[in-house]
CSV table of C-alpha atoms in Angstrom, one decimal:
chain,number,residue,atom,x,y,z
O,234,MET,CA,0.8,-1.4,28.7
O,235,SER,CA,3.6,-3.9,29.5
O,236,ASP,CA,1.4,-5.5,32.1
O,237,ARG,CA,-1.4,-6.1,29.7
O,238,PHE,CA,0.5,-7.1,26.5
O,239,ASP,CA,3.4,-9.6,25.9
O,240,LYS,CA,3.9,-8.5,22.3
O,241,LEU,CA,2.8,-5.7,20.1
O,242,LEU,CA,2.5,-5.9,16.2
O,243,THR,CA,3.3,-2.6,14.6
O,244,LEU,CA,3.7,-1.5,11.0
O,245,PHE,CA,6.3,1.1,11.7
O,246,PRO,CA,9.1,1.9,14.1
O,247,PHE,CA,7.8,3.8,17.2
O,248,ASP,CA,9.7,6.6,19.0
O,249,ASN,CA,8.0,5.6,22.2
O,250,LEU,CA,9.2,2.0,22.2
O,251,LYS,CA,12.8,1.5,23.1
O,252,PRO,CA,15.0,0.3,20.2
O,253,GLU,CA,15.6,-3.0,21.9
O,254,LYS,CA,11.9,-3.7,22.0
O,255,HIS,CA,11.7,-3.6,18.2
O,256,ALA,CA,12.2,-6.9,16.3
O,257,VAL,CA,14.1,-4.8,13.6
O,258,HIS,CA,16.2,-1.9,14.9
O,259,PRO,CA,14.0,1.3,14.3
O,260,ASP,CA,16.7,3.3,12.5
O,261,ILE,CA,17.3,0.5,10.0
O,262,HIS,CA,13.6,0.0,9.5
O,263,TYR,CA,13.0,3.7,9.1
O,264,HIS,CA,15.8,3.9,6.4
O,265,LEU,CA,14.2,0.9,4.6
O,266,LEU,CA,10.9,2.6,4.6
O,267,SER,CA,12.2,5.7,3.0
O,268,LYS,CA,11.3,6.2,-0.7
O,269,ALA,CA,14.8,7.6,-1.1
O,270,THR,CA,16.1,4.1,-0.5
O,271,LEU,CA,14.6,2.7,-3.8
O,272,ALA,CA,17.8,3.0,-5.9
O,273,GLU,CA,19.8,1.0,-3.3
O,274,LEU,CA,17.6,-2.2,-3.8
O,275,GLY,CA,19.3,-3.4,-7.0
O,276,VAL,CA,16.2,-3.3,-9.3
O,277,GLN,CA,15.2,-1.1,-12.2
O,278,CYS,CA,13.4,2.0,-11.0
O,279,PRO,CA,12.5,5.4,-12.4
O,280,LYS,CA,15.3,8.0,-12.1
O,281,TYR,CA,14.9,10.4,-9.3
O,282,GLU,CA,16.7,13.0,-7.3
O,283,THR,CA,16.7,13.3,-3.5
O,284,TYR,CA,16.7,16.7,-1.6
O,285,ASN,CA,17.3,17.2,2.1
O,286,LEU,CA,15.2,20.3,2.8
O,287,HIS,CA,17.4,21.2,5.8
O,288,GLU,CA,20.3,21.7,3.3
O,289,VAL,CA,18.4,22.8,0.2
O,290,ASN,CA,15.9,25.6,0.0
O,291,LEU,CA,12.5,24.4,-1.5
O,292,GLU,CA,12.3,27.3,-3.9
O,293,SER,CA,15.8,26.6,-5.2
O,294,ILE,CA,15.2,23.1,-6.4
O,295,GLN,CA,15.3,22.6,-10.2
O,296,LEU,CA,12.1,20.9,-10.9
O,297,PRO,CA,11.7,19.2,-14.4
O,298,GLU,CA,10.6,21.5,-17.2
O,299,GLN,CA,8.2,19.0,-18.7
O,300,PHE,CA,5.1,17.4,-17.1
O,301,PRO,CA,4.3,14.8,-15.9
O,302,TYR,CA,6.6,14.0,-13.0
O,303,LEU,CA,6.3,12.9,-9.4
O,304,ILE,CA,7.1,14.7,-6.1
O,305,LYS,CA,7.2,12.3,-3.0
O,306,THR,CA,7.8,12.8,0.7
O,307,SER,CA,10.4,10.4,2.0
O,308,HIS,CA,7.7,8.5,4.0
O,309,GLY,CA,4.1,8.0,3.3
O,310,LEU,CA,1.2,5.5,3.2
O,311,SER,CA,-1.5,4.6,0.7
O,312,GLY,CA,-0.5,7.4,-1.7
O,313,GLU,CA,-0.3,10.1,1.0
O,314,GLY,CA,2.8,12.1,0.4
O,315,THR,CA,2.9,11.2,-3.4
O,316,TYR,CA,2.0,13.9,-5.8
O,317,ILE,CA,1.5,13.4,-9.6
O,318,ILE,CA,2.5,16.6,-11.1
O,319,LYS,CA,0.7,17.2,-14.5
O,320,SER,CA,0.3,21.0,-14.5
O,321,ALA,CA,1.6,24.2,-12.8
O,322,SER,CA,-1.5,24.0,-10.6
O,323,ASP,CA,-0.6,20.5,-9.4
O,324,MET,CA,2.9,21.8,-8.7
O,325,ASN,CA,1.7,24.7,-6.6
O,326,TYR,CA,-0.6,22.6,-4.6
O,327,CYS,CA,2.2,20.1,-3.9
O,328,LEU,CA,4.6,22.8,-2.8
O,329,GLN,CA,1.9,24.2,-0.4
O,330,GLU,CA,1.5,20.8,1.1
O,331,VAL,CA,5.2,20.3,1.5
O,332,ARG,CA,5.6,23.7,3.2
O,333,LYS,CA,2.8,22.5,5.7
O,334,TYR,CA,4.8,19.4,6.5
O,335,LEU,CA,8.0,21.5,6.9
O,336,ASP,CA,6.2,23.9,9.3
O,337,ILE,CA,5.1,21.2,11.6
O,338,LYS,CA,8.5,19.5,11.3
O,339,LEU,CA,7.2,16.2,9.8
O,340,LEU,CA,9.4,16.2,6.8
O,341,ASP,CA,13.1,16.3,6.0
O,342,THR,CA,13.5,14.8,2.5
O,343,ILE,CA,11.6,15.0,-0.8
O,344,ILE,CA,12.1,12.9,-4.0
O,345,VAL,CA,11.5,14.3,-7.4
O,346,SER,CA,11.1,11.3,-9.8
O,347,GLU,CA,10.4,10.7,-13.5
O,348,PHE,CA,6.9,9.5,-14.3
O,349,VAL,CA,6.6,6.0,-15.9
O,350,LYS,CA,4.7,6.6,-19.1
O,351,ASN,CA,2.5,4.1,-21.1
O,352,GLU,CA,1.6,2.1,-17.9
O,353,VAL,CA,-0.4,-1.0,-18.6
O,354,GLN,CA,-0.4,-2.8,-15.2
O,355,ASN,CA,0.3,-1.8,-11.5
O,356,TYR,CA,1.3,-4.7,-9.3
O,357,CYS,CA,2.1,-5.3,-5.7
O,358,VAL,CA,4.5,-8.2,-5.3
O,359,GLN,CA,4.7,-9.6,-1.8
O,360,PHE,CA,7.0,-12.1,-0.1
O,361,TYR,CA,8.5,-12.9,3.4
O,362,VAL,CA,12.2,-12.8,4.2
O,363,SER,CA,13.3,-14.8,7.2
O,364,LYS,CA,16.0,-14.1,9.7
O,365,THR,CA,18.3,-16.4,7.8
O,366,GLY,CA,17.5,-14.6,4.5
O,367,ASN,CA,15.2,-17.4,3.1
O,368,ILE,CA,12.4,-16.2,0.9
O,369,THR,CA,8.7,-17.3,1.0
O,370,LEU,CA,6.4,-16.1,-1.8
O,371,ILE,CA,3.1,-14.6,-0.6
O,372,GLY,CA,1.4,-13.4,-3.8
O,373,THR,CA,0.9,-10.7,-6.4
O,374,THR,CA,-2.1,-8.4,-6.7
O,375,GLY,CA,-3.2,-5.9,-9.3
O,376,GLN,CA,-3.4,-2.5,-7.6
O,377,LEU,CA,-6.5,-0.3,-7.6
O,378,VAL,CA,-5.5,3.5,-7.5
O,379,THR,CA,-7.1,6.7,-8.2
O,380,PRO,CA,-5.9,9.0,-11.0
O,381,GLU,CA,-4.2,11.0,-8.3
O,382,GLY,CA,-2.3,8.0,-7.1
O,383,ASN,CA,-4.2,7.2,-3.9
O,384,TYR,CA,-4.4,3.6,-3.0
O,385,LEU,CA,-7.9,2.0,-3.0
O,386,GLY,CA,-7.3,-1.8,-2.8
O,387,GLY,CA,-6.2,-4.8,-4.8
O,388,LEU,CA,-7.4,-7.4,-7.2
O,389,ILE,CA,-6.1,-11.0,-7.4
O,390,HIS,CA,-6.7,-14.1,-9.7
O,391,TYR,CA,-5.5,-16.9,-7.4
O,392,ARG,CA,-5.0,-19.4,-10.2
O,393,GLU,CA,-3.6,-17.0,-12.7
O,394,THR,CA,-0.9,-15.5,-10.4
O,395,ASP,CA,2.5,-16.0,-12.0
O,396,MET,CA,5.3,-14.6,-9.8
O,397,SER,CA,8.2,-16.0,-11.9
O,398,ARG,CA,8.5,-12.7,-13.8
O,399,PHE,CA,9.4,-11.0,-10.6
O,400,PHE,CA,11.8,-13.5,-9.3
O,401,GLU,CA,15.1,-11.5,-10.0
O,402,MET,CA,13.5,-8.4,-8.3
O,403,ILE,CA,12.3,-10.4,-5.4
O,404,ALA,CA,15.9,-11.9,-5.0
O,405,ALA,CA,17.5,-8.6,-5.2
O,406,ILE,CA,15.2,-6.8,-2.7
O,407,GLY,CA,15.2,-9.9,-0.3
O,408,LYS,CA,19.0,-10.0,-0.4
O,409,TYR,CA,19.4,-6.3,0.4
O,410,ALA,CA,16.8,-6.4,3.2
O,411,HIS,CA,18.6,-9.4,4.8
O,412,GLN,CA,22.0,-7.6,4.6
O,413,GLN,CA,20.4,-4.7,6.4
O,414,GLY,CA,19.1,-6.9,9.2
O,415,TYR,CA,15.5,-6.9,8.3
O,416,PHE,CA,13.1,-9.8,8.4
O,417,GLY,CA,9.4,-9.9,7.8
O,418,VAL,CA,6.9,-9.1,5.0
O,419,ILE,CA,7.9,-7.0,2.0
O,420,GLY,CA,5.7,-5.7,-0.7
O,421,PHE,CA,7.1,-3.8,-3.6
O,422,ASP,CA,5.0,-1.9,-6.2
O,423,VAL,CA,5.8,-2.5,-9.9
O,424,LEU,CA,4.6,-0.7,-12.9
O,425,GLU,CA,4.7,-2.4,-16.3
O,426,ASP,CA,4.8,-0.3,-19.4
O,427,SER,CA,3.6,-1.0,-23.0
O,428,GLU,CA,6.9,-2.6,-23.9
O,429,GLY,CA,6.8,-5.0,-21.0
O,430,LEU,CA,9.5,-3.3,-18.9
O,431,LEU,CA,9.1,-3.5,-15.1
O,432,TYR,CA,9.9,-0.6,-12.9
O,433,ALA,CA,9.8,-0.9,-9.1
O,434,ILE,CA,8.2,2.5,-7.8
O,435,ASP,CA,8.0,1.8,-4.1
O,436,ALA,CA,9.0,-0.9,-1.6
O,437,ASN,CA,7.2,-1.4,1.7
O,438,PHE,CA,9.1,-3.3,4.4
O,439,ARG,CA,6.0,-4.1,6.3
O,440,VAL,CA,2.6,-5.9,6.1
O,441,ASN,CA,0.8,-4.3,3.1
O,442,GLY,CA,-2.9,-3.4,2.7
O,443,SER,CA,-3.5,-6.4,0.3
O,444,THR,CA,-1.3,-8.9,2.3
O,445,PRO,CA,-4.5,-10.5,3.8
O,446,LEU,CA,-5.9,-10.8,0.3
O,447,CYS,CA,-2.9,-13.0,-0.7
O,448,LEU,CA,-3.2,-15.0,2.5
O,449,GLN,CA,-6.8,-15.9,1.9
O,450,ARG,CA,-5.8,-17.9,-1.1
O,451,HIS,CA,-6.4,-21.4,0.2
O,452,THR,CA,-9.5,-20.6,2.2
O,453,LEU,CA,-11.2,-18.9,-0.9
O,454,LEU,CA,-10.0,-21.5,-3.4
O,455,GLY,CA,-11.5,-24.1,-1.1
O,456,ARG,CA,-14.8,-22.3,-1.5
O,457,GLY,CA,-14.3,-22.4,-5.3
O,458,LYS,CA,-13.6,-18.6,-5.3
O,459,GLU,CA,-10.8,-17.8,-7.8
O,460,VAL,CA,-11.2,-14.0,-7.9
O,461,ALA,CA,-11.1,-11.6,-5.0
O,462,LYS,CA,-10.8,-7.9,-4.3
O,463,TYR,CA,-9.6,-6.1,-1.3
O,464,SER,CA,-11.0,-2.6,-0.6
O,465,SER,CA,-10.1,-0.1,2.0
O,466,ASP,CA,-12.9,2.4,1.4
O,467,TRP,CA,-16.2,0.7,2.1
O,468,ARG,CA,-18.7,2.2,4.5
O,469,MET,CA,-22.3,1.2,5.7
O,470,ASP,CA,-24.8,2.9,7.8
O,471,GLY,CA,-25.3,1.4,11.3
O,472,THR,CA,-23.3,-0.3,13.9
O,473,LEU,CA,-20.9,-3.1,13.3
O,474,GLU,CA,-23.2,-5.4,15.2
O,475,SER,CA,-26.2,-4.6,13.0
O,476,ILE,CA,-24.0,-4.9,9.8
O,477,LEU,CA,-22.9,-8.4,10.9
O,478,VAL,CA,-26.6,-9.4,11.1
O,479,THR,CA,-27.6,-7.8,7.8
O,480,LEU,CA,-24.6,-9.3,5.9
O,481,LYS,CA,-24.6,-12.7,7.7
O,482,PRO,CA,-25.5,-14.8,4.6
O,483,GLU,CA,-22.6,-13.1,2.5
O,484,LEU,CA,-20.2,-13.5,5.5
O,485,ASP,CA,-21.1,-17.2,6.0
O,486,ARG,CA,-20.5,-17.9,2.2
O,487,LYS,CA,-17.2,-16.0,2.2
O,488,ASP,CA,-18.6,-13.7,-0.4
O,489,LEU,CA,-17.5,-10.9,2.0
O,490,ILE,CA,-14.6,-11.1,4.5
O,491,ILE,CA,-14.4,-8.1,6.9
O,492,LEU,CA,-10.8,-7.5,7.9
O,493,SER,CA,-11.3,-4.5,10.1
O,494,ALA,CA,-14.1,-2.0,10.9
O,495,LEU,CA,-14.5,1.3,12.6
O,496,GLU,CA,-17.7,2.8,13.9
O,497,LYS,CA,-18.0,6.6,13.5
O,498,VAL,CA,-20.7,9.2,14.1
O,499,LYS,CA,-21.5,12.1,11.6
O,500,TYR,CA,-24.4,14.5,12.2
O,501,GLY,CA,-25.7,12.1,15.0
O,502,LYS,CA,-25.9,9.2,12.6
O,503,ILE,CA,-23.7,6.0,13.2
O,504,TYR,CA,-21.9,4.5,10.2
O,505,THR,CA,-19.1,2.0,10.0
O,506,GLU,CA,-16.0,2.1,7.8
O,507,ILE,CA,-15.0,-1.3,6.5
O,508,TYR,CA,-11.8,-2.8,5.2
O,509,GLY,CA,-12.6,-6.1,3.6
O,510,ILE,CA,-12.4,-8.7,0.8
O,511,VAL,CA,-15.2,-9.6,-1.7
O,512,ALA,CA,-14.7,-12.9,-3.6
O,513,GLY,CA,-16.3,-14.9,-6.4
O,514,GLU,CA,-15.9,-17.9,-8.7
O,515,ASP,CA,-14.9,-15.5,-11.5
O,516,MET,CA,-15.0,-11.7,-12.3
O,517,LYS,CA,-18.6,-11.8,-13.3
O,518,GLU,CA,-19.8,-13.5,-10.1
O,519,MET,CA,-17.7,-11.2,-8.0
O,520,ARG,CA,-19.3,-8.1,-9.7
O,521,HIS,CA,-22.7,-9.6,-9.1
O,522,ILE,CA,-21.8,-10.1,-5.4
O,523,GLU,CA,-20.7,-6.5,-5.2
O,524,GLU,CA,-24.0,-5.3,-6.7
O,525,ASN,CA,-25.8,-7.4,-4.1
O,526,LEU,CA,-23.8,-5.9,-1.2
O,527,HIS,CA,-24.5,-2.5,-2.6
O,528,SER,CA,-28.2,-3.1,-2.7
O,529,LYS,CA,-27.9,-4.0,1.1
O,530,GLY,CA,-26.2,-0.8,1.8
O,531,LEU,CA,-22.6,-1.3,1.5
O,532,GLN,CA,-21.3,1.8,-0.2
O,533,GLN,CA,-17.8,2.7,-1.8
């Protein structure tokens, strides 16, 4: 690999790469990526307890008596490892999954967290912290998630994005990251409740799924497109090559931007999974574009 590539870009620390090959020391990065680190960031967050499952038996953990609450594995991506517990059935399913992770030695720590009630908004706030600790704002998206908490994508209004209400949180997290020796993109998830209180519920010290959505701001505004949506769960029948032909008008107009695509085969039929951005002048036009793409075979 070293003969073919000068640099590798990775989202996470890799065991098979020597520590000195990482831009940020892998132990530091792994610690920052842990959901158990949230309380160290200096921002308001839900109350939670952390349990090392090598020291505490899973069955002996005192879980909250009232639903809902959250159980999280220490590390996860796009909602994987996060369980919203609304019933005894949810709890039993979660504990089964945790035992599976334990059996294959993929889990050390779980977090039991209170649930933020009366949520009115779910944001992902993104910025870059340099090696010297300077902060550059990237953008804020509204997050699209399933009722189970699985990540679907993000929505942004480029001209209506006001990051000032998050400045104190950005400064605190950026300072903490710099003190730990981290530099790079940071995206932290924030829930706003009906009283306007902001709670940081997760911090991702890496490029986030919707980072490209924020970075398309100037390109899309230059095309008169003020509203855009990132989605991670599109699919379309056919090869990528055939799809690029079918959707060429939309791609040329930047109605659709394909960020990544993966061809797959099921029952002998080729289809392509697509991560991408759809954009319009306003919400109405964007929805019209989505309907047009759907009529051409782009499914969600």
